Structure formats: structure tokens, C-alpha cells
mmCIF file of C-alpha atoms in Angstrom:
data_model
loop_
_atom_site.group_PDB
_atom_site.id
_atom_site.type_symbol
_atom_site.label_atom_id
_atom_site.label_comp_id
_atom_site.label_asym_id
_atom_site.label_seq_id
_atom_site.Cartn_x
_atom_site.Cartn_y
_atom_site.Cartn_z
ATOM 1 C CA UNK A 1 0.185 0.303 0.053
ATOM 2 C CA UNK A 2 1.069 3.464 -1.118
ATOM 3 C CA UNK A 3 0.551 5.880 1.275
ATOM 4 C CA UNK A 4 0.951 8.502 -0.998
ATOM 5 C CA UNK A 5 -2.222 7.281 -3.004
ATOM 6 C CA UNK A 6 -3.649 4.895 -0.853
ATOM 7 C CA UNK A 7 -2.912 1.600 -3.507
ATOM 8 C CA UNK A 8 -0.634 -0.881 -4.385
ATOM 9 C CA UNK A 9 -1.835 0.299 -8.004
ATOM 10 C CA UNK A 10 -2.103 3.881 -7.341
ATOM 11 C CA UNK A 11 1.519 3.988 -6.327
ATOM 12 C CA UNK A 12 3.003 3.489 -9.660
ATOM 13 C CA UNK A 13 0.702 7.075 -10.760
ATOM 14 C CA UNK A 14 1.889 8.451 -7.685
ATOM 15 C CA UNK A 15 5.717 7.955 -8.532
ATOM 16 C CA UNK A 16 4.985 8.892 -11.992
ATOM 17 C CA UNK A 17 2.857 12.446 -11.504
ATOM 18 C CA UNK A 18 5.786 13.568 -8.591
ATOM 19 C CA UNK A 19 8.651 13.046 -11.505
ATOM 20 C CA UNK A 20 9.852 15.802 -12.032
ATOM 21 C CA UNK A 21 9.369 14.814 -16.340
ATOM 22 C CA UNK A 22 5.565 14.461 -15.715
ATOM 23 C CA UNK A 23 5.591 18.392 -14.447
ATOM 24 C CA UNK A 24 3.393 20.388 -16.680
ATOM 25 C CA UNK A 25 2.449 17.980 -19.234
ATOM 26 C CA UNK A 26 -1.764 18.291 -19.772
ATOM 27 C CA UNK A 27 -4.143 16.352 -17.594
ATOM 28 C CA UNK A 28 -5.687 14.766 -20.977
ATOM 29 C CA UNK A 29 -1.695 13.385 -22.115
ATOM 30 C CA UNK A 30 -0.286 12.398 -18.066
ATOM 31 C CA UNK A 31 -4.527 9.762 -18.250
ATOM 32 C CA UNK A 32 -3.910 8.709 -21.326
ATOM 33 C CA UNK A 33 -0.125 7.873 -20.492
ATOM 34 C CA UNK A 34 -0.765 6.445 -17.680
ATOM 35 C CA UNK A 35 -4.031 4.863 -19.078
ATOM 36 C CA UNK A 36 -1.449 2.553 -21.047
ATOM 37 C CA UNK A 37 1.533 2.309 -18.589
ATOM 38 C CA UNK A 38 1.538 -1.525 -17.397
ATOM 39 C CA UNK A 39 3.327 -1.642 -13.647
ATOM 40 C CA UNK A 40 5.229 -4.804 -13.285
ATOM 41 C CA UNK A 41 7.510 -6.058 -9.731
ATOM 42 C CA UNK A 42 10.632 -7.158 -10.692
ATOM 43 C CA UNK A 43 13.574 -8.701 -8.485
ATOM 44 C CA UNK A 44 16.703 -8.007 -7.889
ATOM 45 C CA UNK A 45 18.529 -9.491 -10.965
ATOM 46 C CA UNK A 46 16.449 -9.585 -13.412
ATOM 47 C CA UNK A 47 17.151 -7.649 -16.847
ATOM 48 C CA UNK A 48 14.642 -5.513 -18.243
ATOM 49 C CA UNK A 49 16.582 -4.762 -21.320
ATOM 50 C CA UNK A 50 20.290 -6.359 -23.411
ATOM 51 C CA UNK A 51 23.069 -4.321 -24.509
ATOM 52 C CA UNK A 52 22.119 -4.439 -28.412
ATOM 53 C CA UNK A 53 18.468 -5.178 -28.500
ATOM 54 C CA UNK A 54 16.181 -2.954 -30.441
ATOM 55 C CA UNK A 55 14.295 -1.186 -28.521
ATOM 56 C CA UNK A 56 10.425 -2.945 -27.755
ATOM 57 C CA UNK A 57 9.548 -0.791 -24.459
ATOM 58 C CA UNK A 58 9.761 2.897 -22.413
ATOM 59 C CA UNK A 59 10.870 2.187 -19.218
ATOM 60 C CA UNK A 60 9.274 4.141 -15.872
ATOM 61 C CA UNK A 61 11.091 2.787 -12.483
ATOM 62 C CA UNK A 62 8.530 3.641 -9.794
ATOM 63 C CA UNK A 63 10.625 2.459 -6.971
ATOM 64 C CA UNK A 64 13.958 0.414 -6.485
ATOM 65 C CA UNK A 65 17.153 0.781 -8.263
ATOM 66 C CA UNK A 66 18.221 0.057 -12.022
ATOM 67 C CA UNK A 67 21.922 0.221 -13.457
ATOM 68 C CA UNK A 68 23.093 0.694 -16.833
ATOM 69 C CA UNK A 69 25.231 -1.637 -17.934
ATOM 70 C CA UNK A 70 27.949 -1.680 -21.021
ATOM 71 C CA UNK A 71 30.093 -4.850 -21.513
ATOM 72 C CA UNK A 72 33.549 -4.622 -23.189
ATOM 73 C CA UNK A 73 34.608 -7.436 -26.204
ATOM 74 C CA UNK A 74 36.870 -8.915 -23.135
ATOM 75 C CA UNK A 75 34.068 -9.063 -21.056
ATOM 76 C CA UNK A 76 34.630 -6.606 -18.662
ATOM 77 C CA UNK A 77 31.338 -5.115 -17.537
ATOM 78 C CA UNK A 78 31.330 -1.120 -17.021
ATOM 79 C CA UNK A 79 29.066 0.283 -14.717
ATOM 80 C CA UNK A 80 27.503 2.990 -16.556
ATOM 81 C CA UNK A 81 24.985 5.108 -14.116
ATOM 82 C CA UNK A 82 22.694 3.940 -11.181
ATOM 83 C CA UNK A 83 19.171 4.549 -11.639
ATOM 84 C CA UNK A 84 16.999 5.159 -8.048
ATOM 85 C CA UNK A 85 13.799 6.429 -7.070
ATOM 86 C CA UNK A 86 11.353 7.798 -10.169
ATOM 87 C CA UNK A 87 12.555 8.309 -13.841
ATOM 88 C CA UNK A 88 12.973 6.774 -17.618
ATOM 89 C CA UNK A 89 14.896 3.775 -18.822
ATOM 90 C CA UNK A 90 15.844 3.393 -22.064
ATOM 91 C CA UNK A 91 14.389 6.854 -23.443
ATOM 92 C CA UNK A 92 17.241 7.675 -25.547
ATOM 93 C CA UNK A 93 16.808 4.725 -27.838
ATOM 94 C CA UNK A 94 13.352 4.851 -28.128
ATOM 95 C CA UNK A 95 13.449 8.088 -29.475
ATOM 96 C CA UNK A 96 16.785 7.438 -31.624
ATOM 97 C CA UNK A 97 15.299 4.233 -33.123
ATOM 98 C CA UNK A 98 18.897 2.512 -32.006
ATOM 99 C CA UNK A 99 19.176 -0.682 -30.194
ATOM 100 C CA UNK A 100 20.504 -0.121 -26.277
ATOM 101 C CA UNK A 101 23.571 1.174 -25.586
ATOM 102 C CA UNK A 102 23.795 -0.610 -22.780
ATOM 103 C CA UNK A 103 21.918 -3.155 -20.331
ATOM 104 C CA UNK A 104 19.771 -2.878 -17.556
ATOM 105 C CA UNK A 105 19.844 -4.684 -14.606
ATOM 106 C CA UNK A 106 17.462 -4.951 -11.472
ATOM 107 C CA UNK A 107 19.666 -3.869 -8.373
ATOM 108 C CA UNK A 108 17.089 -4.463 -5.711
ATOM 109 C CA UNK A 109 13.448 -5.408 -5.906
ATOM 110 C CA UNK A 110 11.807 -2.640 -8.059
ATOM 111 C CA UNK A 111 8.757 -1.549 -9.052
ATOM 112 C CA UNK A 112 8.239 -0.217 -12.649
ATOM 113 C CA UNK A 113 5.593 0.660 -15.350
ATOM 114 C CA UNK A 114 6.371 0.269 -19.489
ATOM 115 C CA UNK A 115 4.486 1.591 -21.858
ATOM 116 C CA UNK A 116 4.733 -0.225 -25.674
ATOM 117 C CA UNK A 117 7.265 1.624 -27.914
ATOM 118 C CA UNK A 118 4.258 1.635 -30.249
ATOM 119 C CA UNK A 119 1.757 2.915 -28.096
ATOM 120 C CA UNK A 120 4.837 4.885 -26.920
ATOM 121 C CA UNK A 121 4.651 7.112 -30.471
ATOM 122 C CA UNK A 122 0.928 7.488 -31.334
ATOM 123 C CA UNK A 123 0.766 9.459 -27.895
ATOM 124 C CA UNK A 124 4.444 11.089 -29.463
ATOM 125 C CA UNK A 125 2.998 12.175 -32.753
ATOM 126 C CA UNK A 126 -0.696 12.855 -30.696
ATOM 127 C CA UNK A 127 0.926 15.391 -28.034
ATOM 128 C CA UNK A 128 3.240 18.129 -28.758
ATOM 129 C CA UNK A 129 3.696 19.339 -25.272
ATOM 130 C CA UNK A 130 4.812 15.748 -24.818
ATOM 131 C CA UNK A 131 7.611 15.897 -27.800
ATOM 132 C CA UNK A 132 8.512 18.750 -25.623
ATOM 133 C CA UNK A 133 8.573 17.095 -22.417
ATOM 134 C CA UNK A 134 11.097 14.504 -23.580
ATOM 135 C CA UNK A 135 13.486 17.101 -25.255
ATOM 136 C CA UNK A 136 13.676 18.621 -22.761
ATOM 137 C CA UNK A 137 14.944 15.686 -20.357
ATOM 138 C CA UNK A 138 16.951 14.255 -22.998
ATOM 139 C CA UNK A 139 18.394 17.753 -22.873
ATOM 140 C CA UNK A 140 18.451 17.820 -19.159
ATOM 141 C CA UNK A 141 20.832 14.216 -19.423
ATOM 142 C CA UNK A 142 23.422 15.414 -22.215
ATOM 143 C CA UNK A 143 24.235 18.290 -19.993
ATOM 144 C CA UNK A 144 24.561 15.853 -17.204
ATOM 145 C CA UNK A 145 26.427 13.613 -19.393
ATOM 146 C CA UNK A 146 28.856 16.611 -20.506
ATOM 147 C CA UNK A 147 30.024 17.617 -16.983
ATOM 148 C CA UNK A 148 30.668 14.296 -16.321
ATOM 149 C CA UNK A 149 33.364 13.754 -18.957
ATOM 150 C CA UNK A 150 34.460 17.541 -18.568
ATOM 151 C CA UNK A 151 35.190 16.639 -14.761
ATOM 152 C CA UNK A 152 36.638 13.131 -16.243
ATOM 153 C CA UNK A 153 39.525 15.388 -18.711
ATOM 154 C CA UNK A 154 39.733 18.636 -15.921
ATOM 155 C CA UNK A 155 39.828 17.170 -12.855
ATOM 156 C CA UNK A 156 41.961 15.621 -10.263
ATOM 157 C CA UNK A 157 41.371 12.182 -8.701
ATOM 158 C CA UNK A 158 40.378 14.359 -5.425
ATOM 159 C CA UNK A 159 38.308 16.906 -6.842
ATOM 160 C CA UNK A 160 36.120 14.174 -8.696
ATOM 161 C CA UNK A 161 35.264 12.762 -4.823
ATOM 162 C CA UNK A 162 35.137 15.780 -3.425
ATOM 163 C CA UNK A 163 31.982 16.592 -6.244
ATOM 164 C CA UNK A 164 30.196 12.536 -5.406
ATOM 165 C CA UNK A 165 30.435 13.310 -1.614
ATOM 166 C CA UNK A 166 28.922 16.986 -2.231
ATOM 167 C CA UNK A 167 26.589 15.374 -4.012
ATOM 168 C CA UNK A 168 25.385 12.673 -1.485
ATOM 169 C CA UNK A 169 25.050 15.190 1.243
#
């Protein structure tokens, strides 16, 4: 039972509505999007999608943790990012029409909603405000990636560690 919304299924909706990317979407768009999400529970170790596969769905993490992992040819795996709390997964590949650049592995029991790619495409074409919101979301992600790349190129290890600690506080 989710204390925010009063029921198990409503808890998924509550997480989506609290997500910063949903703020400002017209109510009809939110209602339509929420009606199309399929809520699921995933266990630690489950794989949402594999690197190199074509995107079939958009994922929304309502609760829990997921890591994005990229594999090297040598078999080594690198964690690109850890997603915790309300956020999207797989949106870049879906919007770009490209295979997933990493695999998504569930790190702890999680509540995750899926939205089929075809249904998302219908929403995307029907509502320009949704397209603007996703463009903004991707632009913010790109800014984060640019900052991280700049930090790696210009900061010392001590400075990088200081930034990580400061973000956690």
C-alpha cells in the first residue's frame, strides 16, 4: 500500500506524477499515458533490456534501483549509471530508433512500469507538449553527460571525489 495514493496500483501513478518530467504535462496526456503503463514488479538480478537489442518499450522506474551496464569485448562490464527513484529508462534508444547502448539490470526489488513503443509513438505524435517534455528531459541528461565528461578530463581524482561526496549530502 502506497501512503501517497492509497493503493498498490495507484502507487505507480503517484510515482509518475511526482517525477519532474511529468510536471506541466496537460492532464489528458498524463491520464492517457498512465492508462497505457503496465505496472510490474522485478526482482534483484532481473534484466529489463539487453545491450544491442532493439527497444520495444519505454520503462519508468517507480521504486527501486536499476543499473545500466555496458560490456566490453573482453567480458568486463562497466556500470554507466545507477538509477534510483522515479525516472525513465530506455528513452534515448527508443526516441533515436537505435539499439540499447547498455543493459539494464535490477539492483533491488523494484516497481517498474512499461509502455510499449508503438503506444508511446502514438502519444508522441498526438501531443506536442509530450514531445517538448521529452526533448527537455534528454537535454538535461545530455548536460549531465557533458559535465561528467568535462570533470573526467579536467578534474583531479581528489576533486572528483569531493564532487561525489558533495552530491550525496
